[in-house]
Amino acid sequence: MISRLVARITLASMPLLLGACASMSSFNGYVSASSEDAKKVEHGGYSDAATAQIAVVQNPDFNGGRISPRALKKIQEYSISCQRQIDVQLAGAGQSGVNGAVPYGVAGLGVGPAAKAAFAGASMHAYALYGGIAYLLPGAVNGLITGSYAMASAKGTCTRDFWEDVVHTDPDFRGTHVVVVYAGKAFGNSMPPALKK
């Protein structure tokens, strides 16, 4: 009985785990650019993964309201550097899921005493087991979302801070700003519309 329940929970959570790979999901904090993404950026291309935790905007009063390709390249390079530095320091998806599942599961054990107090003849042990298991998946999802938010915040803020170190060193960079994206980018191409073609 319990093994079937665990199997069902695992199957139900697979879309969440797969969603953690997409920069447009609620789990974009866990996204990091691959070596292929880094090569694309190095050659002047745009990478959704390199910008998973940020949006790039341009003040219309500077540089004709257009983002310089040099500025976007530099921002993406900083973002990749931040992703690599922060990934090893913060909890990943697995640890974040467990961090949420454990306290929720423990809280779910409270269903047992509550059922015993409310219903004559209710089995405190059976309801506690039910409550503990039932709370595991919502707790894991909450942990994943909270962990992703923390990752996106750290990676996006790091990128913005690195950019602020150099934004005034080059006229091409004037008026270009980095905004932190905590959860989910636009589906499809999320390239900044103000980018110079």
XYZ file of C-alpha atoms in Angstrom:
197
model
C 0.000 0.000 0.000
C 2.656 2.522 1.038
C 4.993 1.505 -1.814
C 2.202 2.161 -4.337
C 1.557 5.535 -2.727
C 5.252 6.444 -2.930
C 5.302 5.373 -6.592
C 2.289 7.561 -7.323
C 3.836 10.541 -5.547
C 7.037 10.041 -7.531
C 5.131 9.903 -10.821
C 3.082 12.948 -9.905
C 6.214 14.927 -9.064
C 8.030 14.139 -12.329
C 6.496 17.078 -14.231
C 7.667 19.367 -11.431
C 11.189 18.017 -11.622
C 11.193 18.295 -15.398
C 9.780 21.810 -15.107
C 12.810 22.714 -13.021
C 14.844 22.558 -16.242
C 12.893 25.246 -18.046
C 13.764 28.908 -17.654
C 10.146 29.932 -18.143
C 8.833 27.852 -15.227
C 8.455 28.664 -11.548
C 11.755 26.853 -11.087
C 14.001 29.136 -13.165
C 16.353 29.614 -10.207
C 17.724 26.117 -10.794
C 18.566 26.844 -14.444
C 22.216 27.324 -15.372
C 23.753 27.876 -18.770
C 25.553 24.926 -20.336
C 28.928 25.072 -22.058
C 27.014 25.264 -25.369
C 25.136 28.308 -24.054
C 28.453 29.899 -23.036
C 29.816 29.322 -26.567
C 26.685 30.867 -28.084
C 27.128 33.952 -25.861
C 30.846 34.129 -26.688
C 29.939 34.346 -30.387
C 27.427 37.155 -29.764
C 24.271 35.035 -29.522
C 21.417 35.108 -27.045
C 20.811 32.299 -24.545
C 17.576 31.793 -22.595
C 19.509 29.782 -19.988
C 22.133 32.513 -19.569
C 19.373 35.013 -18.834
C 17.018 32.718 -16.905
C 17.108 34.863 -13.747
C 17.246 38.318 -15.329
C 15.578 40.643 -17.812
C 17.543 43.325 -19.660
C 15.922 46.699 -20.323
C 17.040 49.960 -21.895
C 16.315 53.506 -20.800
C 14.856 55.147 -23.936
C 16.835 58.352 -23.278
C 20.219 56.632 -23.861
C 21.746 55.034 -26.961
C 18.635 55.649 -28.999
C 16.639 53.382 -26.694
C 18.512 50.317 -27.988
C 20.559 47.746 -26.066
C 24.052 47.349 -27.454
C 24.953 43.761 -28.432
C 28.213 44.324 -26.522
C 26.219 45.185 -23.391
C 24.009 42.110 -23.736
C 27.035 39.873 -24.270
C 28.742 41.245 -21.156
C 25.562 40.865 -19.077
C 25.134 37.260 -20.214
C 28.785 36.520 -19.384
C 28.261 37.932 -15.894
C 25.065 35.923 -15.495
C 26.817 32.670 -16.440
C 29.622 33.468 -13.981
C 27.072 34.145 -11.222
C 25.181 30.925 -11.988
C 28.371 28.870 -11.720
C 29.507 30.568 -8.515
C 26.131 30.386 -6.775
C 25.075 26.859 -7.826
C 27.723 25.308 -5.569
C 26.813 27.483 -2.594
C 23.008 27.259 -2.415
C 20.668 24.306 -1.993
C 19.738 22.678 -5.305
C 16.357 21.263 -6.276
C 16.816 17.962 -4.409
C 17.848 19.530 -1.126
C 15.200 22.242 -1.421
C 12.493 19.608 -2.008
C 13.590 17.657 1.059
C 13.833 20.868 3.098
C 10.162 21.475 2.348
C 8.909 17.872 2.533
C 10.287 17.036 5.987
C 8.632 19.820 8.026
C 5.375 19.448 6.097
C 5.431 15.681 6.656
C 6.021 16.181 10.367
C 3.202 18.741 10.492
C 0.937 16.236 8.737
C 1.374 13.831 11.633
C -0.872 16.195 13.577
C -3.833 14.831 11.612
C -3.694 11.739 13.863
C -4.368 13.441 17.212
C -6.878 15.784 15.523
C -8.822 12.839 14.067
C -8.743 11.026 17.434
C -10.119 14.110 19.194
C -12.815 14.770 16.575
C -14.061 11.270 15.735
C -14.886 8.556 18.213
C -13.064 5.350 17.326
C -10.663 6.993 14.850
C -7.214 5.428 14.752
C -4.682 8.068 15.703
C -1.848 6.000 14.166
C -3.611 5.500 10.806
C -4.592 9.154 10.478
C -1.112 10.332 11.518
C 0.430 8.105 8.836
C -2.076 9.381 6.271
C -1.479 13.033 7.229
C 2.293 12.658 7.225
C 2.342 11.113 3.758
C -0.298 13.454 2.330
C 1.701 16.511 3.363
C 4.994 15.321 1.844
C 4.321 16.296 -1.782
C 2.912 19.776 -1.049
C 5.897 20.351 1.227
C 8.331 19.232 -1.469
C 6.673 21.528 -4.019
C 6.826 24.437 -1.579
C 10.485 23.664 -0.910
C 11.237 23.571 -4.645
C 9.526 26.909 -5.250
C 11.137 28.574 -2.236
C 14.569 27.207 -3.158
C 14.184 28.328 -6.755
C 13.141 31.803 -5.642
C 16.249 32.002 -3.430
C 18.476 30.818 -6.294
C 16.912 33.218 -8.811
C 17.261 36.069 -6.351
C 20.927 35.302 -5.670
C 21.865 34.756 -9.333
C 19.900 37.745 -10.606
C 21.197 40.065 -7.894
C 24.770 38.895 -8.506
C 24.419 39.632 -12.234
C 22.923 43.065 -11.543
C 25.716 43.869 -9.064
C 28.463 42.761 -11.470
C 26.852 44.863 -14.229
C 26.691 47.923 -11.960
C 30.467 47.585 -11.485
C 31.040 48.301 -15.203
C 27.954 50.064 -16.568
C 29.676 53.470 -16.488
C 32.920 52.298 -18.108
C 31.667 52.198 -21.694
C 29.324 54.565 -23.580
C 27.676 51.517 -25.231
C 26.496 50.378 -21.784
C 24.710 53.628 -20.853
C 21.062 53.261 -19.900
C 21.080 49.458 -19.959
C 19.732 47.895 -16.776
C 19.441 44.387 -15.344
C 16.210 43.402 -13.583
C 15.994 40.289 -11.379
C 13.393 37.699 -12.486
C 12.404 35.567 -9.502
C 10.037 33.095 -11.155
C 9.415 32.380 -14.809
C 10.197 34.125 -18.052
C 7.999 34.417 -21.133
C 7.408 31.213 -23.085
C 9.316 31.137 -26.342
C 11.889 33.726 -27.191
C 12.518 36.049 -24.242
C 15.149 38.167 -26.037
C 14.983 41.837 -24.968
C 12.879 43.791 -27.500
C 15.179 46.829 -27.232
C 18.212 44.885 -28.502
C 19.962 46.386 -31.518
C 19.708 43.937 -34.398
